PDB file of N, CA and C in Angstrom:
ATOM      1  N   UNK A   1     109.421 141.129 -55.815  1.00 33.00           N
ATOM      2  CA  UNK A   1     109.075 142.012 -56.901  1.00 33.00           C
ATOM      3  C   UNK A   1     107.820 142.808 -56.599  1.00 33.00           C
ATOM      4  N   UNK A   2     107.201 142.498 -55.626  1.00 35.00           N
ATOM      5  CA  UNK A   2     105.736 142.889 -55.535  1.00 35.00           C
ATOM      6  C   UNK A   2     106.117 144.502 -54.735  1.00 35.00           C
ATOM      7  N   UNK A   3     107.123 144.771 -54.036  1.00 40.00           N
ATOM      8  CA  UNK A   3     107.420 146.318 -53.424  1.00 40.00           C
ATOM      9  C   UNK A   3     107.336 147.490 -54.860  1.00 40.00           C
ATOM     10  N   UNK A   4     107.451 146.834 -56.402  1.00 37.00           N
ATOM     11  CA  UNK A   4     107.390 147.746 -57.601  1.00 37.00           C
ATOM     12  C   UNK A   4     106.409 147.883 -57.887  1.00 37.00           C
ATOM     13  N   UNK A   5     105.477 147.702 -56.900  1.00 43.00           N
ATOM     14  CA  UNK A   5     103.984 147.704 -57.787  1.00 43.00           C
ATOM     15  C   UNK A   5     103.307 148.911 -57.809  1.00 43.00           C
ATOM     16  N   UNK A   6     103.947 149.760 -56.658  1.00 48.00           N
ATOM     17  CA  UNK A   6     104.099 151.363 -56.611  1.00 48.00           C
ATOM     18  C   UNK A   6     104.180 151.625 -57.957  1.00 48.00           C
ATOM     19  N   UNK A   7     105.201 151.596 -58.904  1.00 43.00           N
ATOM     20  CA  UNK A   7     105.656 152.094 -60.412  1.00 43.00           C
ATOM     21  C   UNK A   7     104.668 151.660 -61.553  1.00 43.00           C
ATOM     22  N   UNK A   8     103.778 150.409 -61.027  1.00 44.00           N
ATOM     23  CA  UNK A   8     102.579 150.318 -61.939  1.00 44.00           C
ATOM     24  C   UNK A   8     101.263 151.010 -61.638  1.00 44.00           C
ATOM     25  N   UNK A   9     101.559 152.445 -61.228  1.00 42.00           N
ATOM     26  CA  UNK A   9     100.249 152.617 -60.742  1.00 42.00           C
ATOM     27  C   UNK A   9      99.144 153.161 -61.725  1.00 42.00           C
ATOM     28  N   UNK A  10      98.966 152.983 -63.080  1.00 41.00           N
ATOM     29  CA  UNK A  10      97.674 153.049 -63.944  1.00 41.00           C
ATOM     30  C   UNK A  10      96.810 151.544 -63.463  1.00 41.00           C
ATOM     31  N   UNK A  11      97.466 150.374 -62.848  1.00 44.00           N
ATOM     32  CA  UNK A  11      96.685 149.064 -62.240  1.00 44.00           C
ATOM     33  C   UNK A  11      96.262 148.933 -61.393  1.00 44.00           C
ATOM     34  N   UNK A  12      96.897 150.122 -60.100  1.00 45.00           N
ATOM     35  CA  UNK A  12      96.549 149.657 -58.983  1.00 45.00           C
ATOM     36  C   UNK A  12      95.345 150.931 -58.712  1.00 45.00           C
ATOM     37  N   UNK A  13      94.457 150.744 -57.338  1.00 42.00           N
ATOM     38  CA  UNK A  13      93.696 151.190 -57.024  1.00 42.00           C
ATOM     39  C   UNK A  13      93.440 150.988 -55.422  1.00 42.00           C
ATOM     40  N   UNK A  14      94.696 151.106 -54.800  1.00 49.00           N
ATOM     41  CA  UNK A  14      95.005 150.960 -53.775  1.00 49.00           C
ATOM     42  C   UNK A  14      95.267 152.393 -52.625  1.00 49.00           C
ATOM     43  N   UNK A  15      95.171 152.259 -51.219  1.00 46.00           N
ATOM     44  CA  UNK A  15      95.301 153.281 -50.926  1.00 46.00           C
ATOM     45  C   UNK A  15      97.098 153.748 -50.710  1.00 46.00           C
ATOM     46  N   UNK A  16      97.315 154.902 -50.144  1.00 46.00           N
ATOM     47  CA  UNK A  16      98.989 155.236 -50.513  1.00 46.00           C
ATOM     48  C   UNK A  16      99.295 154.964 -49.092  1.00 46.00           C
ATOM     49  N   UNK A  17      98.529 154.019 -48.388  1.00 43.00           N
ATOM     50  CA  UNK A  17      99.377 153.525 -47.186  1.00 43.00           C
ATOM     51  C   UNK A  17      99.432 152.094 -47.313  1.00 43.00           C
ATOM     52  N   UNK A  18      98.902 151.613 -48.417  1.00 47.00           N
ATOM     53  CA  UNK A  18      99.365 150.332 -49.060  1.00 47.00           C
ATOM     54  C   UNK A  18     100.293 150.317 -50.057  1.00 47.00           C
ATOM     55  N   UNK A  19     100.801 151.511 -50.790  1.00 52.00           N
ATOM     56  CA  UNK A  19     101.381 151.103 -51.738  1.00 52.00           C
ATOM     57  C   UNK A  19     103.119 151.760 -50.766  1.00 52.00           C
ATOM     58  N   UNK A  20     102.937 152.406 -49.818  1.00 52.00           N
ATOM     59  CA  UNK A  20     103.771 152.367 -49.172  1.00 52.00           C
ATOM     60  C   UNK A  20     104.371 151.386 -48.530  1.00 52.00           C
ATOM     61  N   UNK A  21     103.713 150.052 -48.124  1.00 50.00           N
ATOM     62  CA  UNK A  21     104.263 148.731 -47.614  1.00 50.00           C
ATOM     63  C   UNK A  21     104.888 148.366 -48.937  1.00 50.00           C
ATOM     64  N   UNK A  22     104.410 148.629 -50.390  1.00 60.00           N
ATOM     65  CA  UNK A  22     104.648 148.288 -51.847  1.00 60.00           C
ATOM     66  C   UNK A  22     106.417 148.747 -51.645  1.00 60.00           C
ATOM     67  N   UNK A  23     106.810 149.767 -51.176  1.00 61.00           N
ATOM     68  CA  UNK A  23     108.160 150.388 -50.956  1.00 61.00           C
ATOM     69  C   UNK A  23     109.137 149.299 -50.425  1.00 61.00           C
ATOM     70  N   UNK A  24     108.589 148.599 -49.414  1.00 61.00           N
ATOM     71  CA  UNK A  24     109.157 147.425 -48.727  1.00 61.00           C
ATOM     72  C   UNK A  24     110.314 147.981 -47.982  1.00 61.00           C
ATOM     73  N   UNK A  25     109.987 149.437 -47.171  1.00 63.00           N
ATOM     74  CA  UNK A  25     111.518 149.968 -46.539  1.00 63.00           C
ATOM     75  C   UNK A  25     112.662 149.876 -47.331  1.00 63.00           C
ATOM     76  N   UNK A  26     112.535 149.860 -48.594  1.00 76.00           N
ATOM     77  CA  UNK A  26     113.566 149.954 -49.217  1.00 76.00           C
ATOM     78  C   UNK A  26     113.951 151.291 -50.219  1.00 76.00           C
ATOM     79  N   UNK A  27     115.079 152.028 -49.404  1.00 85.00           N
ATOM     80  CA  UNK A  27     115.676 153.243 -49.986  1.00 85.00           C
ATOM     81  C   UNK A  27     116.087 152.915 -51.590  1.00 85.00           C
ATOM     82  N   UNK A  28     116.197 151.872 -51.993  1.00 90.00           N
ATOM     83  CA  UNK A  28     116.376 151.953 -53.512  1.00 90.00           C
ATOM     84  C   UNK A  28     115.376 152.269 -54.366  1.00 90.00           C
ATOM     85  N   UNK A  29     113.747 151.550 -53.617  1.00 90.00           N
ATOM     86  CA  UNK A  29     112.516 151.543 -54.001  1.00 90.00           C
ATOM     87  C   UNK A  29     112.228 153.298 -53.538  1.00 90.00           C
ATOM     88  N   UNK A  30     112.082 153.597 -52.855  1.00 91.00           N
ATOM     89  CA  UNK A  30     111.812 155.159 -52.968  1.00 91.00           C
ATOM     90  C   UNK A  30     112.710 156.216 -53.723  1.00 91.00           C
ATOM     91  N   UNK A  31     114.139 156.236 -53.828  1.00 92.00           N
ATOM     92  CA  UNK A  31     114.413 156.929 -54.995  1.00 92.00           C
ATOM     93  C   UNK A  31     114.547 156.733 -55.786  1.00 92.00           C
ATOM     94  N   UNK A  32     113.756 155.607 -56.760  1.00 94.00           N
ATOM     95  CA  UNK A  32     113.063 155.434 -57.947  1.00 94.00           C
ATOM     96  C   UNK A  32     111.794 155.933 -58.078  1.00 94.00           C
ATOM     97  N   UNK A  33     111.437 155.975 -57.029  1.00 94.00           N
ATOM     98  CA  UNK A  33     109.721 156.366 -57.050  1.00 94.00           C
ATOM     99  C   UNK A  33     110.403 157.777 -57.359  1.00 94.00           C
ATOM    100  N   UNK A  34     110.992 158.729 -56.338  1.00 94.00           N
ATOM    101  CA  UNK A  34     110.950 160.002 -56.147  1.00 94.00           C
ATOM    102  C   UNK A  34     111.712 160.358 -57.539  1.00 94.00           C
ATOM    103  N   UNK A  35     113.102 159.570 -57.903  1.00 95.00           N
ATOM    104  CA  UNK A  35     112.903 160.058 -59.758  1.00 95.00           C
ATOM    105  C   UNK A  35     111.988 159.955 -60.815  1.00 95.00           C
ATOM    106  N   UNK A  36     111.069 159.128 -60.513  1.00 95.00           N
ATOM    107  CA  UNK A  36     109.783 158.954 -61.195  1.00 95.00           C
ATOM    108  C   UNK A  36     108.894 160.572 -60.925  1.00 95.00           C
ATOM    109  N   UNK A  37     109.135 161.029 -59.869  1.00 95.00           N
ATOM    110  CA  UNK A  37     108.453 162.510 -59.638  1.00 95.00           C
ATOM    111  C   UNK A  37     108.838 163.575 -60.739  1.00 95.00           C
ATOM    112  N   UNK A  38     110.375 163.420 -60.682  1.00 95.00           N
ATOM    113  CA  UNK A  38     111.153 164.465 -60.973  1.00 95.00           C
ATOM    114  C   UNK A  38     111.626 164.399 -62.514  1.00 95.00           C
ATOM    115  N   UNK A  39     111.509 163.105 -63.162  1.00 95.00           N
ATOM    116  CA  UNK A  39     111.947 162.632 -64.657  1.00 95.00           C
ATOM    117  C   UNK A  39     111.030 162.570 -65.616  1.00 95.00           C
ATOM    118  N   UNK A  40     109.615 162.144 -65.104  1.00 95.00           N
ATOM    119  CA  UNK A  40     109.062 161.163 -65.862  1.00 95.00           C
ATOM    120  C   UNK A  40     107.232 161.958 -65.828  1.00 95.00           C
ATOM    121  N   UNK A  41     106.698 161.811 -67.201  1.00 95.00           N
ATOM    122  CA  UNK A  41     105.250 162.204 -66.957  1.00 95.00           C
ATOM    123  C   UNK A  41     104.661 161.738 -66.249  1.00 95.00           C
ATOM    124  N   UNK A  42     103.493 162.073 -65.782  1.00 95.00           N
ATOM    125  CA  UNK A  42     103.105 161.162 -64.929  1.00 95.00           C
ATOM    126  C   UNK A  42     101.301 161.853 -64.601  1.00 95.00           C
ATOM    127  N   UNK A  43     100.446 161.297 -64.759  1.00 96.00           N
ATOM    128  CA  UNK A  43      98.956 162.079 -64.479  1.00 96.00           C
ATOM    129  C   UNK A  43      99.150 162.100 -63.514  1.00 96.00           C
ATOM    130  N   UNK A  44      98.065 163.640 -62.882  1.00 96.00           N
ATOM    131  CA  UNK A  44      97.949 164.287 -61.708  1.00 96.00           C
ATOM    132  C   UNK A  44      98.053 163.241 -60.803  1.00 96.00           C
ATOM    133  N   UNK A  45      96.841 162.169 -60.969  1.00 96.00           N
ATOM    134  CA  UNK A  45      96.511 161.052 -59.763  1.00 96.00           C
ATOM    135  C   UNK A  45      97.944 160.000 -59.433  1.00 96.00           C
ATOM    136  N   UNK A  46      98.761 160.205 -60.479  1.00 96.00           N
ATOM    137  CA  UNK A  46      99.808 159.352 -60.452  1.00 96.00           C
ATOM    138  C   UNK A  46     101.144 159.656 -59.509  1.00 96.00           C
ATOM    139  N   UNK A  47     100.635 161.203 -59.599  1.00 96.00           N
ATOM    140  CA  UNK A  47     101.861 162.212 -59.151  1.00 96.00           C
ATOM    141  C   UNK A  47     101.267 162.226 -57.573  1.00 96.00           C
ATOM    142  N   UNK A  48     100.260 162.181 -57.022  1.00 96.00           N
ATOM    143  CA  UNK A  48      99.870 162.380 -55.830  1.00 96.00           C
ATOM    144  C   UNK A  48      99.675 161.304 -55.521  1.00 96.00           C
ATOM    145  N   UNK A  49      99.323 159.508 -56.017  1.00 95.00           N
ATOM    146  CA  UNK A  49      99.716 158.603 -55.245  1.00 95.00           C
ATOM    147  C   UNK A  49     101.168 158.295 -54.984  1.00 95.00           C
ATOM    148  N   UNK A  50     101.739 158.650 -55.744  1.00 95.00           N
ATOM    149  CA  UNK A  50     103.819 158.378 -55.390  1.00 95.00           C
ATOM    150  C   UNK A  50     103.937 159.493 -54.164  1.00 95.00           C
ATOM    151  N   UNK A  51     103.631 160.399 -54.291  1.00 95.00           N
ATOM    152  CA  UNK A  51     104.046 161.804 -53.509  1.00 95.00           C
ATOM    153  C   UNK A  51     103.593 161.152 -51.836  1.00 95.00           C
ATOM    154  N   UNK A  52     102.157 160.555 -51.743  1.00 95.00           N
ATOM    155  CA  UNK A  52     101.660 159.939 -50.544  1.00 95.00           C
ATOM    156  C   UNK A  52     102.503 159.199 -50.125  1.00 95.00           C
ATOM    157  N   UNK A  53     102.989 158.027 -51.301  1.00 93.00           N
ATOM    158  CA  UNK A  53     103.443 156.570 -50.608  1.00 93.00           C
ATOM    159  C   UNK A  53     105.277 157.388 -49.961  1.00 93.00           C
ATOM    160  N   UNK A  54     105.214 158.285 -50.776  1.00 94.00           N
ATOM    161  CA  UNK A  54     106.795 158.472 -50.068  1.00 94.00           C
ATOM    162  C   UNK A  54     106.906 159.572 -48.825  1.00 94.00           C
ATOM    163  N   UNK A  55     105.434 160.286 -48.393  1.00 94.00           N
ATOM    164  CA  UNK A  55     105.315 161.173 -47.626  1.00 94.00           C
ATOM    165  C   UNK A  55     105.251 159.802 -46.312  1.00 94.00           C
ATOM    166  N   UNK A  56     104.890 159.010 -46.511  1.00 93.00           N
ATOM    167  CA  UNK A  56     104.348 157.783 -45.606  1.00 93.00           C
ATOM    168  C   UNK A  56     105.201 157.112 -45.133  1.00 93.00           C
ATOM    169  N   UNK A  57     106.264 156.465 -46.155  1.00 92.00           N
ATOM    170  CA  UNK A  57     107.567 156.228 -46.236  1.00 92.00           C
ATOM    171  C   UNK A  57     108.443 157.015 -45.234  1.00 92.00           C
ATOM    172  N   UNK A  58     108.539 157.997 -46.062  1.00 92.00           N
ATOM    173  CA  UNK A  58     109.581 158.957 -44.510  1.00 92.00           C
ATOM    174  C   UNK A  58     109.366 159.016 -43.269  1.00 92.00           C
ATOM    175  N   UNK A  59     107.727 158.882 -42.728  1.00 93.00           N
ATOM    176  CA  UNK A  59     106.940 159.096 -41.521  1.00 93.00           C
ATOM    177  C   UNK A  59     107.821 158.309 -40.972  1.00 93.00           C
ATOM    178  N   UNK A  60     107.218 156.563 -41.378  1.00 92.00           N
ATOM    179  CA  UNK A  60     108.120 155.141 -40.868  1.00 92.00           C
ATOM    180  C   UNK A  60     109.268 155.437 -40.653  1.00 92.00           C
ATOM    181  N   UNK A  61     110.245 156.128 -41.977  1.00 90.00           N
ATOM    182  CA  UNK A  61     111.676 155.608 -41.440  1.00 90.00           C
ATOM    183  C   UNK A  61     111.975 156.677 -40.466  1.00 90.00           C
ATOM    184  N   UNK A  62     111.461 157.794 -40.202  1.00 94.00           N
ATOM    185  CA  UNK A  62     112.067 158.586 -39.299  1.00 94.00           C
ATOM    186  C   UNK A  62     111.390 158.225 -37.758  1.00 94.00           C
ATOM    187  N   UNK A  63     110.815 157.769 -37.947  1.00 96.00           N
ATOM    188  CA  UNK A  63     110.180 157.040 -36.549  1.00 96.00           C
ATOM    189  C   UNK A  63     110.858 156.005 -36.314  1.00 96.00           C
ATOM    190  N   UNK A  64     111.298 155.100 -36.989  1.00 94.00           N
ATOM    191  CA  UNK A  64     112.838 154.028 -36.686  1.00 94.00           C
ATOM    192  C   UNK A  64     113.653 155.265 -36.180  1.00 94.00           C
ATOM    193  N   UNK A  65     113.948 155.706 -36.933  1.00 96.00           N
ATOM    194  CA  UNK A  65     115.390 157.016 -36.480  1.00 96.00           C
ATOM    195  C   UNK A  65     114.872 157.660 -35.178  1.00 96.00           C
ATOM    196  N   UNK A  66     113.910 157.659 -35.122  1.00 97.00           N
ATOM    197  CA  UNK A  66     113.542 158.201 -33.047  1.00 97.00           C
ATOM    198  C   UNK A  66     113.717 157.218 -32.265  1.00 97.00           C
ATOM    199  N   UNK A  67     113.093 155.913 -32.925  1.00 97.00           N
ATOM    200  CA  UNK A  67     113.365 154.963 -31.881  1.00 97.00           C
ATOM    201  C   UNK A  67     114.760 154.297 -31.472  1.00 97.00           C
ATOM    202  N   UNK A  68     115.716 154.416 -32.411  1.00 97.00           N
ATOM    203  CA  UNK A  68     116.732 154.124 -32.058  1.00 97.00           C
ATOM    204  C   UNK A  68     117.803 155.368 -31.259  1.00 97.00           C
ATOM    205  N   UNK A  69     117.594 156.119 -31.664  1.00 97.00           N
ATOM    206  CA  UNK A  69     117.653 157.373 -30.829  1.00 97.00           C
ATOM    207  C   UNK A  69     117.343 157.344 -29.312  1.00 97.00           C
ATOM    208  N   UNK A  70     115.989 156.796 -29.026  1.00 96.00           N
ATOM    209  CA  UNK A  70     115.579 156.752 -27.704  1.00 96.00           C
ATOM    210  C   UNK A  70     116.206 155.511 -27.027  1.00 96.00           C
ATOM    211  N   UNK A  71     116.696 154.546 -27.823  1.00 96.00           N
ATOM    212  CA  UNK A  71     117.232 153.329 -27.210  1.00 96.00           C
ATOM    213  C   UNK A  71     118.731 154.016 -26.869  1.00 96.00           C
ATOM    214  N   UNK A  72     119.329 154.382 -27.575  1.00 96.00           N
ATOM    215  CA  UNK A  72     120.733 154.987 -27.212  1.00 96.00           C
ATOM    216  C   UNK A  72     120.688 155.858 -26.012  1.00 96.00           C
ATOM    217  N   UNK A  73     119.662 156.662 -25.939  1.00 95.00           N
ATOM    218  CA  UNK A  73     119.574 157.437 -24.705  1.00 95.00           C
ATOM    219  C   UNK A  73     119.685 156.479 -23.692  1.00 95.00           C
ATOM    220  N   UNK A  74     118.621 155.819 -23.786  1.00 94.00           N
ATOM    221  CA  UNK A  74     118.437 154.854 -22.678  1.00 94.00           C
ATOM    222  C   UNK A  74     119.323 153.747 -22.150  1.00 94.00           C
ATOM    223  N   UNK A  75     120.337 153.512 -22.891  1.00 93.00           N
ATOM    224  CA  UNK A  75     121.516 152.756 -22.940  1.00 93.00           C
ATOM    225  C   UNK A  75     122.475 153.703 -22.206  1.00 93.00           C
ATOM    226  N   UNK A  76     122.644 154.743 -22.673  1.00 91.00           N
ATOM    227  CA  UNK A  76     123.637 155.590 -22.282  1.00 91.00           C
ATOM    228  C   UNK A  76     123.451 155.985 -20.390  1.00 91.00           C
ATOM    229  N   UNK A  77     121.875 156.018 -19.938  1.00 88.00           N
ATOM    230  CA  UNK A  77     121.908 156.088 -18.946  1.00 88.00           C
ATOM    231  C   UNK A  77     122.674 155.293 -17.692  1.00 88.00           C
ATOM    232  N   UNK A  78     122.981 154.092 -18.406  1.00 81.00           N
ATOM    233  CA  UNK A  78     123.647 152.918 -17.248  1.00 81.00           C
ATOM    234  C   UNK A  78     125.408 153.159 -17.630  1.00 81.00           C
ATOM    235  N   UNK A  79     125.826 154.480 -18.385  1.00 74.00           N
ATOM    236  CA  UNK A  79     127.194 154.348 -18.024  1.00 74.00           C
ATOM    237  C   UNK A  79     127.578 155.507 -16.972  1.00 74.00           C
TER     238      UNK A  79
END
């Protein structure tokens, strides 16, 4: 339960590369956050710590998506 702690953020006072581990790589946990952008009020500071943790978020998962990318290359070389 502790990856939702992103959605309590009037409590937290954390930075948005912690509340990004808060995400827990989990795509369910970020497009809740990101409908939380798009649905829901939210103060300025509230709107720019979600906006961080999911700018941070994408960094990670698309850096998995290179690295497995580069493993396939590299696999592919021995056929």
């Amino acid at each position: 339960m502790q990856k939702l702690l992103l959605f309590n953020t009037a409590k937290q006072q954390k930075s948005p590369h912690q509340n990004c581990l808060k995400l827990g790589g989990d795509y369910r946990a970020a497009a809740m956050a990101y409908a939380r952008l798009q649905f829901q009020d939210l103060t300025p500071e509230q709107r720019v710590q979600i906006e961080r943790a999911l700018l941070r978020y994408c960094e990670l998962d698309t850096f998995a998506m290179v690295m497995i990318l580069e493993a396939w290359l590299e696999w592919g070389k021995d056929i």
